[in-house]
Amino acid sequence: MNSYNILLVDDEPSILNALYRTLQKEKYQIMMANSGEEALNILGETTIHLIISDQKMPGLTGVDFFKIVKEKHPEIIRILLTGCSDLESAISAINYGNIYKYIAKPWDNQDLKITIQHGLEHFQLIEENRNLFELTQKQNLELIELNKNLEDKVIERTRELALKNDELQNVYDELKKNFIEMIRAFSGVIEMRNPILGFHSRRVAALAKSVALKMKLSKDEVLQLEIAGILHDIGKIGIQDSLLNNSNNSLSEKDVKMLENHPIVGQACVQTISNLEKVGLIIRSHHEKFDGTGFPDKLKGNSIPMGSRIIAVADKFDRLTNSRNLRKCLSEKEAVTALKNSAGSELDPMIVNQFLGFFEILKTDSKEINERVIGIKEMREGMILSRDIFTASKILLIAKDEVIKDSYIRKIENFNEIDPIAGAIYIYASPTENYNQEIKENKDDNPQNTQAIIG
C-alpha cells in the first residue's frame, strides 16, 4: 500500500501538534481528534489504518476508546500514549483494547517512527493474509463448484456411455444372431445339395452343443462348436453323391484322397471369414483320431482341438444311429457300446464319458414326458409315436400319436433308402390300455390326423 491514514487522538492540542510535526514529513495522511467521541465519528466516515491515542482524556479514556475500536474495527493498529506512572492503564489497554504497543511520554521521535512503521507493516501483513484467505475461500468455492460440475458431467457422460454401450451390445447381439442365422441358412443350402449331409450336420451340431454346455465351456466356445458342427462336412459339398453314398470298399486311391481331403477344404471355406479361424481349425481336425491314426495331420491326444474331439464323438454317434443303410444302422444301446469301444483309440475317453453322461440326462428327460428314443431297427408293431416322423426333405411320414403298423415299418425302411428320416424316432415309453383306447377314439373321430404319406 502506497499511503496510510493515521489518526491522532488527544485532548491536548500541544500533544497533537507535536505528533503531527514528527510525522508530517512521512508519507502518511494525518488526521486529528480532540476526544474519543470525535475519533469514532471520523472512523465512521474514513478508512484509518493506525491510531495513536492518549490514555488520559475527558469522557472516553484511551483504554475505553480502544475497546470500542477493537469491536468495530479490529483490523486497525492501535498504539497507546501513557505516562510512566500510568502502568496499570497500559496493562488494561493491552488486555482489553488489544493494542499493538504502548509508548511512554515523553517519547523518542525516532522510536515512534519505527514503531509506526512496524505497526503498518503488521497491518499490511494481516491485510495480505486476509486477502489471501478470502481468495483461497473464493477459489475453494469455485473449485467445489467446478468439481460438482465436473462430477455432474462425468455422471452424465458415464450415463451416455452406458446407453451407448447398451446400444452397441444390442447391435452386436443382433449381428451375432444374424451371423448364426446366416450359418444356419447356409446349412440349408447344404441340405438342398445333399439332404442326408445337411440333416446329419444339424444333428451333430445339436449334440456337440449339448455336450459343450454340460462341460461348462464358455459361451464363445459353445458358439464356435455349434457353427463348426453345422459346417464340419462343408468340404464334401463339391464331392459327387455317388462317391459320398458309396458304402462298399471299392473306392480308388484317388477317391479316398478326395474324401480325406474334405476337412482341409472345409477349413479353407471358412478360414477367410472374420472370427471363424478357430472354427476352421475345429473343422480341419474333426477326423483326427485320439491315437494319432486319423487325418489329415495325424494329430494325437490333447493336441487335437477340444472342439474337434467333441464333434468326432457326436459325428460317430449320429452316423451309427442314422445310417442310410439299415443293415449298418445301430440301436442307441449298440451305438453307446461302439463309442465305449472306440474310447482311447479313435475317440477321446473323457469326451465319450461326457457324451454318455449327457445321453443319460437326455434319456431321463424323455422318461419325464413318458417317451423314449429308438432306432429304425427297434420299431415294433403296436408302438405309439410321441413325435412326428419326417424325411430329410421334410415330408411327413407318420404323425404323432399314430400306432405303428408292420406296413409302416416296411415303408419307413424303403423311404430311408431314398430319403432318410430326419432326427430320431420317439415313442411313448409305457402306453396304457386307456391311452391306446383314447388314441383309437381320436383316430375314429379325426381321420385327417392320419399320417400324410402312409395310408
PDB file of N, CA and C in Angstrom, residues 75-172:
ATOM      1  N   GLU A  75      -9.200  -4.521  12.613  1.00  0.00           N
ATOM      2  CA  GLU A  75      -8.016  -4.549  11.757  1.00  0.00           C
ATOM      3  C   GLU A  75      -7.094  -3.344  11.989  1.00  0.00           C
ATOM      4  N   ILE A  76      -7.580  -2.257  12.622  1.00  0.00           N
ATOM      5  CA  ILE A  76      -6.778  -1.036  12.810  1.00  0.00           C
ATOM      6  C   ILE A  76      -5.691  -1.277  13.865  1.00  0.00           C
ATOM      7  N   ILE A  77      -4.482  -0.814  13.562  1.00  0.00           N
ATOM      8  CA  ILE A  77      -3.369  -0.906  14.513  1.00  0.00           C
ATOM      9  C   ILE A  77      -3.555   0.175  15.591  1.00  0.00           C
ATOM     10  N   ARG A  78      -3.466  -0.240  16.868  1.00  0.00           N
ATOM     11  CA  ARG A  78      -3.742   0.685  17.981  1.00  0.00           C
ATOM     12  C   ARG A  78      -2.482   0.854  18.858  1.00  0.00           C
ATOM     13  N   ILE A  79      -2.061   2.142  19.032  1.00  0.00           N
ATOM     14  CA  ILE A  79      -0.889   2.486  19.861  1.00  0.00           C
ATOM     15  C   ILE A  79      -1.347   3.460  20.954  1.00  0.00           C
ATOM     16  N   LEU A  80      -0.989   3.159  22.200  1.00  0.00           N
ATOM     17  CA  LEU A  80      -1.438   3.965  23.350  1.00  0.00           C
ATOM     18  C   LEU A  80      -0.289   4.822  23.896  1.00  0.00           C
ATOM     19  N   LEU A  81      -0.580   6.115  24.101  1.00  0.00           N
ATOM     20  CA  LEU A  81       0.367   7.020  24.770  1.00  0.00           C
ATOM     21  C   LEU A  81      -0.012   7.103  26.247  1.00  0.00           C
ATOM     22  N   THR A  82       0.963   6.886  27.101  1.00  0.00           N
ATOM     23  CA  THR A  82       0.666   6.942  28.538  1.00  0.00           C
ATOM     24  C   THR A  82       1.888   7.403  29.307  1.00  0.00           C
ATOM     25  N   GLY A  83       1.635   7.960  30.491  1.00  0.00           N
ATOM     26  CA  GLY A  83       2.755   8.391  31.323  1.00  0.00           C
ATOM     27  C   GLY A  83       3.405   7.196  32.001  1.00  0.00           C
ATOM     28  N   CYS A  84       4.643   7.402  32.453  1.00  0.00           N
ATOM     29  CA  CYS A  84       5.389   6.290  33.069  1.00  0.00           C
ATOM     30  C   CYS A  84       4.698   5.787  34.319  1.00  0.00           C
ATOM     31  N   SER A  85       3.958   6.709  35.035  1.00  0.00           N
ATOM     32  CA  SER A  85       3.301   6.300  36.276  1.00  0.00           C
ATOM     33  C   SER A  85       1.971   5.597  36.024  1.00  0.00           C
ATOM     34  N   ASP A  86       1.550   5.587  34.782  1.00  0.00           N
ATOM     35  CA  ASP A  86       0.229   5.023  34.461  1.00  0.00           C
ATOM     36  C   ASP A  86       0.362   3.613  33.883  1.00  0.00           C
ATOM     37  N   LEU A  87       1.179   2.776  34.524  1.00  0.00           N
ATOM     38  CA  LEU A  87       1.440   1.420  34.033  1.00  0.00           C
ATOM     39  C   LEU A  87       0.182   0.565  34.053  1.00  0.00           C
ATOM     40  N   GLU A  88      -0.663   0.781  35.073  1.00  0.00           N
ATOM     41  CA  GLU A  88      -1.893  -0.012  35.187  1.00  0.00           C
ATOM     42  C   GLU A  88      -2.792   0.202  33.971  1.00  0.00           C
ATOM     43  N   SER A  89      -2.869   1.464  33.496  1.00  0.00           N
ATOM     44  CA  SER A  89      -3.677   1.763  32.300  1.00  0.00           C
ATOM     45  C   SER A  89      -3.108   1.064  31.068  1.00  0.00           C
ATOM     46  N   ALA A  90      -1.782   1.027  31.008  1.00  0.00           N
ATOM     47  CA  ALA A  90      -1.141   0.364  29.864  1.00  0.00           C
ATOM     48  C   ALA A  90      -1.477  -1.121  29.831  1.00  0.00           C
ATOM     49  N   ILE A  91      -1.435  -1.726  31.024  1.00  0.00           N
ATOM     50  CA  ILE A  91      -1.758  -3.163  31.103  1.00  0.00           C
ATOM     51  C   ILE A  91      -3.209  -3.404  30.700  1.00  0.00           C
ATOM     52  N   SER A  92      -4.137  -2.528  31.172  1.00  0.00           N
ATOM     53  CA  SER A  92      -5.552  -2.653  30.802  1.00  0.00           C
ATOM     54  C   SER A  92      -5.730  -2.506  29.292  1.00  0.00           C
ATOM     55  N   ALA A  93      -4.996  -1.545  28.726  1.00  0.00           N
ATOM     56  CA  ALA A  93      -5.089  -1.329  27.275  1.00  0.00           C
ATOM     57  C   ALA A  93      -4.646  -2.568  26.504  1.00  0.00           C
ATOM     58  N   ILE A  94      -3.586  -3.176  27.028  1.00  0.00           N
ATOM     59  CA  ILE A  94      -3.089  -4.389  26.366  1.00  0.00           C
ATOM     60  C   ILE A  94      -4.114  -5.516  26.480  1.00  0.00           C
ATOM     61  N   ASN A  95      -4.700  -5.677  27.675  1.00  0.00           N
ATOM     62  CA  ASN A  95      -5.619  -6.792  27.921  1.00  0.00           C
ATOM     63  C   ASN A  95      -6.974  -6.596  27.265  1.00  0.00           C
ATOM     64  N   TYR A  96      -7.516  -5.367  27.342  1.00  0.00           N
ATOM     65  CA  TYR A  96      -8.887  -5.141  26.892  1.00  0.00           C
ATOM     66  C   TYR A  96      -8.974  -4.453  25.529  1.00  0.00           C
ATOM     67  N   GLY A  97      -7.994  -3.655  25.265  1.00  0.00           N
ATOM     68  CA  GLY A  97      -8.023  -2.952  23.985  1.00  0.00           C
ATOM     69  C   GLY A  97      -7.224  -3.649  22.917  1.00  0.00           C
ATOM     70  N   ASN A  98      -6.490  -4.678  23.341  1.00  0.00           N
ATOM     71  CA  ASN A  98      -5.689  -5.464  22.399  1.00  0.00           C
ATOM     72  C   ASN A  98      -4.824  -4.542  21.537  1.00  0.00           C
ATOM     73  N   ILE A  99      -4.096  -3.624  22.213  1.00  0.00           N
ATOM     74  CA  ILE A  99      -3.280  -2.656  21.479  1.00  0.00           C
ATOM     75  C   ILE A  99      -2.048  -3.325  20.900  1.00  0.00           C
ATOM     76  N   TYR A 100      -1.536  -2.701  19.848  1.00  0.00           N
ATOM     77  CA  TYR A 100      -0.313  -3.202  19.228  1.00  0.00           C
ATOM     78  C   TYR A 100       0.895  -2.890  20.104  1.00  0.00           C
ATOM     79  N   LYS A 101       0.928  -1.652  20.679  1.00  0.00           N
ATOM     80  CA  LYS A 101       2.067  -1.253  21.526  1.00  0.00           C
ATOM     81  C   LYS A 101       1.680  -0.008  22.326  1.00  0.00           C
ATOM     82  N   TYR A 102       2.326   0.187  23.428  1.00  0.00           N
ATOM     83  CA  TYR A 102       2.133   1.453  24.151  1.00  0.00           C
ATOM     84  C   TYR A 102       3.476   2.189  24.207  1.00  0.00           C
ATOM     85  N   ILE A 103       3.364   3.556  24.181  1.00  0.00           N
ATOM     86  CA  ILE A 103       4.561   4.416  24.179  1.00  0.00           C
ATOM     87  C   ILE A 103       4.476   5.364  25.383  1.00  0.00           C
ATOM     88  N   ALA A 104       5.531   5.387  26.145  1.00  0.00           N
ATOM     89  CA  ALA A 104       5.561   6.251  27.351  1.00  0.00           C
ATOM     90  C   ALA A 104       5.932   7.683  26.970  1.00  0.00           C
ATOM     91  N   LYS A 105       5.300   8.581  27.667  1.00  0.00           N
ATOM     92  CA  LYS A 105       5.654  10.001  27.491  1.00  0.00           C
ATOM     93  C   LYS A 105       6.835  10.328  28.403  1.00  0.00           C
ATOM     94  N   PRO A 106       7.689  11.230  28.000  1.00  0.00           N
ATOM     95  CA  PRO A 106       7.823  11.770  26.640  1.00  0.00           C
ATOM     96  C   PRO A 106       8.405  10.706  25.694  1.00  0.00           C
ATOM     97  N   TRP A 107       8.060  10.721  24.466  1.00  0.00           N
ATOM     98  CA  TRP A 107       8.504   9.710  23.506  1.00  0.00           C
ATOM     99  C   TRP A 107       9.742  10.148  22.767  1.00  0.00           C
ATOM    100  N   ASP A 108      10.411   9.213  22.218  1.00  0.00           N
ATOM    101  CA  ASP A 108      11.544   9.477  21.325  1.00  0.00           C
ATOM    102  C   ASP A 108      10.996   9.453  19.898  1.00  0.00           C
ATOM    103  N   ASN A 109      11.243  10.544  19.172  1.00  0.00           N
ATOM    104  CA  ASN A 109      10.649  10.649  17.827  1.00  0.00           C
ATOM    105  C   ASN A 109      11.057   9.497  16.904  1.00  0.00           C
ATOM    106  N   GLN A 110      12.338   9.123  16.963  1.00  0.00           N
ATOM    107  CA  GLN A 110      12.801   8.055  16.084  1.00  0.00           C
ATOM    108  C   GLN A 110      12.146   6.727  16.458  1.00  0.00           C
ATOM    109  N   ASP A 111      12.071   6.481  17.768  1.00  0.00           N
ATOM    110  CA  ASP A 111      11.409   5.243  18.211  1.00  0.00           C
ATOM    111  C   ASP A 111       9.938   5.237  17.798  1.00  0.00           C
ATOM    112  N   LEU A 112       9.313   6.408  17.876  1.00  0.00           N
ATOM    113  CA  LEU A 112       7.903   6.500  17.483  1.00  0.00           C
ATOM    114  C   LEU A 112       7.724   6.163  16.003  1.00  0.00           C
ATOM    115  N   LYS A 113       8.613   6.739  15.173  1.00  0.00           N
ATOM    116  CA  LYS A 113       8.520   6.470  13.726  1.00  0.00           C
ATOM    117  C   LYS A 113       8.706   4.983  13.424  1.00  0.00           C
ATOM    118  N   ILE A 114       9.694   4.389  14.113  1.00  0.00           N
ATOM    119  CA  ILE A 114       9.950   2.956  13.877  1.00  0.00           C
ATOM    120  C   ILE A 114       8.751   2.118  14.324  1.00  0.00           C
ATOM    121  N   THR A 115       8.180   2.493  15.479  1.00  0.00           N
ATOM    122  CA  THR A 115       7.012   1.753  15.982  1.00  0.00           C
ATOM    123  C   THR A 115       5.846   1.849  14.997  1.00  0.00           C
ATOM    124  N   ILE A 116       5.617   3.069  14.479  1.00  0.00           N
ATOM    125  CA  ILE A 116       4.532   3.253  13.491  1.00  0.00           C
ATOM    126  C   ILE A 116       4.801   2.433  12.225  1.00  0.00           C
ATOM    127  N   GLN A 117       6.061   2.480  11.763  1.00  0.00           N
ATOM    128  CA  GLN A 117       6.421   1.725  10.550  1.00  0.00           C
ATOM    129  C   GLN A 117       6.174   0.234  10.746  1.00  0.00           C
ATOM    130  N   HIS A 118       6.630  -0.298  11.879  1.00  0.00           N
ATOM    131  CA  HIS A 118       6.426  -1.727  12.157  1.00  0.00           C
ATOM    132  C   HIS A 118       4.935  -2.056  12.305  1.00  0.00           C
ATOM    133  N   GLY A 119       4.194  -1.135  12.921  1.00  0.00           N
ATOM    134  CA  GLY A 119       2.752  -1.357  13.077  1.00  0.00           C
ATOM    135  C   GLY A 119       2.042  -1.437  11.745  1.00  0.00           C
ATOM    136  N   LEU A 120       2.430  -0.516  10.824  1.00  0.00           N
ATOM    137  CA  LEU A 120       1.808  -0.532   9.493  1.00  0.00           C
ATOM    138  C   LEU A 120       2.231  -1.770   8.685  1.00  0.00           C
ATOM    139  N   GLU A 121       3.478  -2.194   8.873  1.00  0.00           N
ATOM    140  CA  GLU A 121       3.914  -3.439   8.224  1.00  0.00           C
ATOM    141  C   GLU A 121       3.096  -4.620   8.749  1.00  0.00           C
ATOM    142  N   HIS A 122       2.822  -4.583  10.059  1.00  0.00           N
ATOM    143  CA  HIS A 122       1.988  -5.623  10.661  1.00  0.00           C
ATOM    144  C   HIS A 122       0.570  -5.578  10.068  1.00  0.00           C
ATOM    145  N   PHE A 123       0.064  -4.346   9.914  1.00  0.00           N
ATOM    146  CA  PHE A 123      -1.252  -4.172   9.294  1.00  0.00           C
ATOM    147  C   PHE A 123      -1.261  -4.754   7.879  1.00  0.00           C
ATOM    148  N   GLN A 124      -0.193  -4.414   7.120  1.00  0.00           N
ATOM    149  CA  GLN A 124      -0.106  -4.890   5.740  1.00  0.00           C
ATOM    150  C   GLN A 124      -0.066  -6.414   5.684  1.00  0.00           C
ATOM    151  N   LEU A 125       0.668  -7.014   6.606  1.00  0.00           N
ATOM    152  CA  LEU A 125       0.769  -8.475   6.646  1.00  0.00           C
ATOM    153  C   LEU A 125      -0.592  -9.106   6.953  1.00  0.00           C
ATOM    154  N   ILE A 126      -1.279  -8.509   7.952  1.00  0.00           N
ATOM    155  CA  ILE A 126      -2.614  -9.018   8.292  1.00  0.00           C
ATOM    156  C   ILE A 126      -3.566  -8.872   7.099  1.00  0.00           C
ATOM    157  N   GLU A 127      -3.468  -7.711   6.430  1.00  0.00           N
ATOM    158  CA  GLU A 127      -4.335  -7.453   5.278  1.00  0.00           C
ATOM    159  C   GLU A 127      -4.065  -8.446   4.147  1.00  0.00           C
ATOM    160  N   GLU A 128      -2.790  -8.694   3.899  1.00  0.00           N
ATOM    161  CA  GLU A 128      -2.434  -9.647   2.842  1.00  0.00           C
ATOM    162  C   GLU A 128      -2.912 -11.054   3.191  1.00  0.00           C
ATOM    163  N   ASN A 129      -2.746 -11.421   4.465  1.00  0.00           N
ATOM    164  CA  ASN A 129      -3.233 -12.742   4.899  1.00  0.00           C
ATOM    165  C   ASN A 129      -4.750 -12.849   4.748  1.00  0.00           C
ATOM    166  N   ARG A 130      -5.424 -11.736   5.125  1.00  0.00           N
ATOM    167  CA  ARG A 130      -6.883 -11.744   4.993  1.00  0.00           C
ATOM    168  C   ARG A 130      -7.299 -11.859   3.526  1.00  0.00           C
ATOM    169  N   ASN A 131      -6.618 -11.076   2.672  1.00  0.00           N
ATOM    170  CA  ASN A 131      -6.931 -11.146   1.237  1.00  0.00           C
ATOM    171  C   ASN A 131      -6.641 -12.533   0.673  1.00  0.00           C
ATOM    172  N   LEU A 132      -5.511 -13.094   1.128  1.00  0.00           N
ATOM    173  CA  LEU A 132      -5.157 -14.439   0.665  1.00  0.00           C
ATOM    174  C   LEU A 132      -6.187 -15.464   1.129  1.00  0.00           C
ATOM    175  N   PHE A 133      -6.624 -15.309   2.383  1.00  0.00           N
ATOM    176  CA  PHE A 133      -7.637 -16.220   2.921  1.00  0.00           C
ATOM    177  C   PHE A 133      -8.944 -16.109   2.127  1.00  0.00           C
ATOM    178  N   GLU A 134      -9.340 -14.847   1.852  1.00  0.00           N
ATOM    179  CA  GLU A 134     -10.567 -14.636   1.085  1.00  0.00           C
ATOM    180  C   GLU A 134     -10.435 -15.209  -0.323  1.00  0.00           C
ATOM    181  N   LEU A 135      -9.243 -15.003  -0.915  1.00  0.00           N
ATOM    182  CA  LEU A 135      -9.008 -15.549  -2.247  1.00  0.00           C
ATOM    183  C   LEU A 135      -9.066 -17.074  -2.221  1.00  0.00           C
ATOM    184  N   THR A 136      -8.436 -17.642  -1.180  1.00  0.00           N
ATOM    185  CA  THR A 136      -8.442 -19.104  -1.049  1.00  0.00           C
ATOM    186  C   THR A 136      -9.863 -19.632  -0.882  1.00  0.00           C
ATOM    187  N   GLN A 137     -10.630 -18.924  -0.030  1.00  0.00           N
ATOM    188  CA  GLN A 137     -12.023 -19.328   0.173  1.00  0.00           C
ATOM    189  C   GLN A 137     -12.804 -19.254  -1.135  1.00  0.00           C
ATOM    190  N   LYS A 138     -12.587 -18.157  -1.869  1.00  0.00           N
ATOM    191  CA  LYS A 138     -13.275 -17.984  -3.143  1.00  0.00           C
ATOM    192  C   LYS A 138     -12.881 -19.081  -4.126  1.00  0.00           C
ATOM    193  N   GLN A 139     -11.570 -19.357  -4.187  1.00  0.00           N
ATOM    194  CA  GLN A 139     -11.095 -20.397  -5.100  1.00  0.00           C
ATOM    195  C   GLN A 139     -11.602 -21.777  -4.691  1.00  0.00           C
ATOM    196  N   ASN A 140     -11.672 -21.986  -3.362  1.00  0.00           N
ATOM    197  CA  ASN A 140     -12.212 -23.264  -2.885  1.00  0.00           C
ATOM    198  C   ASN A 140     -13.664 -23.438  -3.306  1.00  0.00           C
ATOM    199  N   LEU A 141     -14.431 -22.347  -3.164  1.00  0.00           N
ATOM    200  CA  LEU A 141     -15.834 -22.406  -3.586  1.00  0.00           C
ATOM    201  C   LEU A 141     -15.940 -22.654  -5.088  1.00  0.00           C
ATOM    202  N   GLU A 142     -15.063 -21.963  -5.847  1.00  0.00           N
ATOM    203  CA  GLU A 142     -15.052 -22.171  -7.295  1.00  0.00           C
ATOM    204  C   GLU A 142     -14.654 -23.602  -7.635  1.00  0.00           C
ATOM    205  N   LEU A 143     -13.662 -24.124  -6.865  1.00  0.00           N
ATOM    206  CA  LEU A 143     -13.211 -25.491  -7.096  1.00  0.00           C
ATOM    207  C   LEU A 143     -14.312 -26.497  -6.759  1.00  0.00           C
ATOM    208  N   ILE A 144     -15.007 -26.222  -5.645  1.00  0.00           N
ATOM    209  CA  ILE A 144     -16.126 -27.100  -5.266  1.00  0.00           C
ATOM    210  C   ILE A 144     -17.193 -27.101  -6.361  1.00  0.00           C
ATOM    211  N   GLU A 145     -17.493 -25.907  -6.858  1.00  0.00           N
ATOM    212  CA  GLU A 145     -18.488 -25.793  -7.922  1.00  0.00           C
ATOM    213  C   GLU A 145     -17.998 -26.466  -9.195  1.00  0.00           C
ATOM    214  N   LEU A 146     -16.701 -26.258  -9.486  1.00  0.00           N
ATOM    215  CA  LEU A 146     -16.117 -26.892 -10.665  1.00  0.00           C
ATOM    216  C   LEU A 146     -16.153 -28.408 -10.543  1.00  0.00           C
ATOM    217  N   ASN A 147     -15.784 -28.893  -9.343  1.00  0.00           N
ATOM    218  CA  ASN A 147     -15.818 -30.344  -9.115  1.00  0.00           C
ATOM    219  C   ASN A 147     -17.232 -30.891  -9.246  1.00  0.00           C
ATOM    220  N   LYS A 148     -18.183 -30.110  -8.717  1.00  0.00           N
ATOM    221  CA  LYS A 148     -19.580 -30.542  -8.818  1.00  0.00           C
ATOM    222  C   LYS A 148     -20.005 -30.609 -10.275  1.00  0.00           C
ATOM    223  N   ASN A 149     -19.648 -29.545 -11.025  1.00  0.00           N
ATOM    224  CA  ASN A 149     -19.979 -29.538 -12.449  1.00  0.00           C
ATOM    225  C   ASN A 149     -19.287 -30.678 -13.173  1.00  0.00           C
ATOM    226  N   LEU A 150     -17.999 -30.894 -12.791  1.00  0.00           N
ATOM    227  CA  LEU A 150     -17.246 -31.978 -13.412  1.00  0.00           C
ATOM    228  C   LEU A 150     -17.868 -33.328 -13.073  1.00  0.00           C
ATOM    229  N   GLU A 151     -18.242 -33.467 -11.798  1.00  0.00           N
ATOM    230  CA  GLU A 151     -18.873 -34.720 -11.368  1.00  0.00           C
ATOM    231  C   GLU A 151     -20.190 -34.942 -12.114  1.00  0.00           C
ATOM    232  N   ASP A 152     -20.955 -33.855 -12.252  1.00  0.00           N
ATOM    233  CA  ASP A 152     -22.215 -33.955 -12.996  1.00  0.00           C
ATOM    234  C   ASP A 152     -21.954 -34.345 -14.444  1.00  0.00           C
ATOM    235  N   LYS A 153     -20.892 -33.736 -15.015  1.00  0.00           N
ATOM    236  CA  LYS A 153     -20.552 -34.061 -16.398  1.00  0.00           C
ATOM    237  C   LYS A 153     -20.081 -35.506 -16.524  1.00  0.00           C
ATOM    238  N   VAL A 154     -19.285 -35.946 -15.523  1.00  0.00           N
ATOM    239  CA  VAL A 154     -18.808 -37.337 -15.539  1.00  0.00           C
ATOM    240  C   VAL A 154     -19.983 -38.304 -15.431  1.00  0.00           C
ATOM    241  N   ILE A 155     -20.914 -37.974 -14.511  1.00  0.00           N
ATOM    242  CA  ILE A 155     -22.104 -38.829 -14.352  1.00  0.00           C
ATOM    243  C   ILE A 155     -22.909 -38.869 -15.644  1.00  0.00           C
ATOM    244  N   GLU A 156     -23.089 -37.689 -16.236  1.00  0.00           N
ATOM    245  CA  GLU A 156     -23.849 -37.618 -17.481  1.00  0.00           C
ATOM    246  C   GLU A 156     -23.134 -38.359 -18.606  1.00  0.00           C
ATOM    247  N   ARG A 157     -21.802 -38.170 -18.661  1.00  0.00           N
ATOM    248  CA  ARG A 157     -21.024 -38.847 -19.700  1.00  0.00           C
ATOM    249  C   ARG A 157     -21.039 -40.352 -19.486  1.00  0.00           C
ATOM    250  N   THR A 158     -20.943 -40.747 -18.213  1.00  0.00           N
ATOM    251  CA  THR A 158     -20.997 -42.177 -17.900  1.00  0.00           C
ATOM    252  C   THR A 158     -22.340 -42.763 -18.313  1.00  0.00           C
ATOM    253  N   ARG A 159     -23.405 -41.995 -18.039  1.00  0.00           N
ATOM    254  CA  ARG A 159     -24.739 -42.458 -18.431  1.00  0.00           C
ATOM    255  C   ARG A 159     -24.840 -42.580 -19.952  1.00  0.00           C
ATOM    256  N   GLU A 160     -24.297 -41.578 -20.651  1.00  0.00           N
ATOM    257  CA  GLU A 160     -24.323 -41.615 -22.115  1.00  0.00           C
ATOM    258  C   GLU A 160     -23.538 -42.810 -22.645  1.00  0.00           C
ATOM    259  N   LEU A 161     -22.356 -43.044 -22.026  1.00  0.00           N
ATOM    260  CA  LEU A 161     -21.535 -44.179 -22.458  1.00  0.00           C
ATOM    261  C   LEU A 161     -22.235 -45.500 -22.172  1.00  0.00           C
ATOM    262  N   ALA A 162     -22.923 -45.560 -21.011  1.00  0.00           N
ATOM    263  CA  ALA A 162     -23.653 -46.786 -20.671  1.00  0.00           C
ATOM    264  C   ALA A 162     -24.755 -47.048 -21.688  1.00  0.00           C
ATOM    265  N   LEU A 163     -25.477 -45.962 -22.048  1.00  0.00           N
ATOM    266  CA  LEU A 163     -26.529 -46.108 -23.054  1.00  0.00           C
ATOM    267  C   LEU A 163     -25.934 -46.516 -24.399  1.00  0.00           C
ATOM    268  N   LYS A 164     -24.805 -45.875 -24.736  1.00  0.00           N
ATOM    269  CA  LYS A 164     -24.146 -46.202 -25.999  1.00  0.00           C
ATOM    270  C   LYS A 164     -23.656 -47.638 -25.985  1.00  0.00           C
ATOM    271  N   ASN A 165     -23.113 -48.048 -24.828  1.00  0.00           N
ATOM    272  CA  ASN A 165     -22.630 -49.418 -24.699  1.00  0.00           C
ATOM    273  C   ASN A 165     -23.779 -50.409 -24.852  1.00  0.00           C
ATOM    274  N   ASP A 166     -24.937 -50.057 -24.252  1.00  0.00           N
ATOM    275  CA  ASP A 166     -26.113 -50.926 -24.399  1.00  0.00           C
ATOM    276  C   ASP A 166     -26.535 -51.007 -25.860  1.00  0.00           C
ATOM    277  N   GLU A 167     -26.492 -49.844 -26.535  1.00  0.00           N
ATOM    278  CA  GLU A 167     -26.855 -49.831 -27.952  1.00  0.00           C
ATOM    279  C   GLU A 167     -25.895 -50.696 -28.764  1.00  0.00           C
ATOM    280  N   LEU A 168     -24.588 -50.527 -28.480  1.00  0.00           N
ATOM    281  CA  LEU A 168     -23.584 -51.318 -29.198  1.00  0.00           C
ATOM    282  C   LEU A 168     -23.739 -52.803 -28.895  1.00  0.00           C
ATOM    283  N   GLN A 169     -24.054 -53.118 -27.615  1.00  0.00           N
ATOM    284  CA  GLN A 169     -24.252 -54.518 -27.245  1.00  0.00           C
ATOM    285  C   GLN A 169     -25.453 -55.099 -27.983  1.00  0.00           C
ATOM    286  N   ASN A 170     -26.520 -54.291 -28.096  1.00  0.00           N
ATOM    287  CA  ASN A 170     -27.706 -54.748 -28.828  1.00  0.00           C
ATOM    288  C   ASN A 170     -27.381 -54.972 -30.299  1.00  0.00           C
ATOM    289  N   VAL A 171     -26.595 -54.028 -30.856  1.00  0.00           N
ATOM    290  CA  VAL A 171     -26.183 -54.185 -32.260  1.00  0.00           C
ATOM    291  C   VAL A 171     -25.325 -55.436 -32.418  1.00  0.00           C
ATOM    292  N   TYR A 172     -24.385 -55.619 -31.453  1.00  0.00           N
ATOM    293  CA  TYR A 172     -23.517 -56.798 -31.508  1.00  0.00           C
ATOM    294  C   TYR A 172     -24.339 -58.080 -31.403  1.00  0.00           C
TER     295      TYR A 172
END
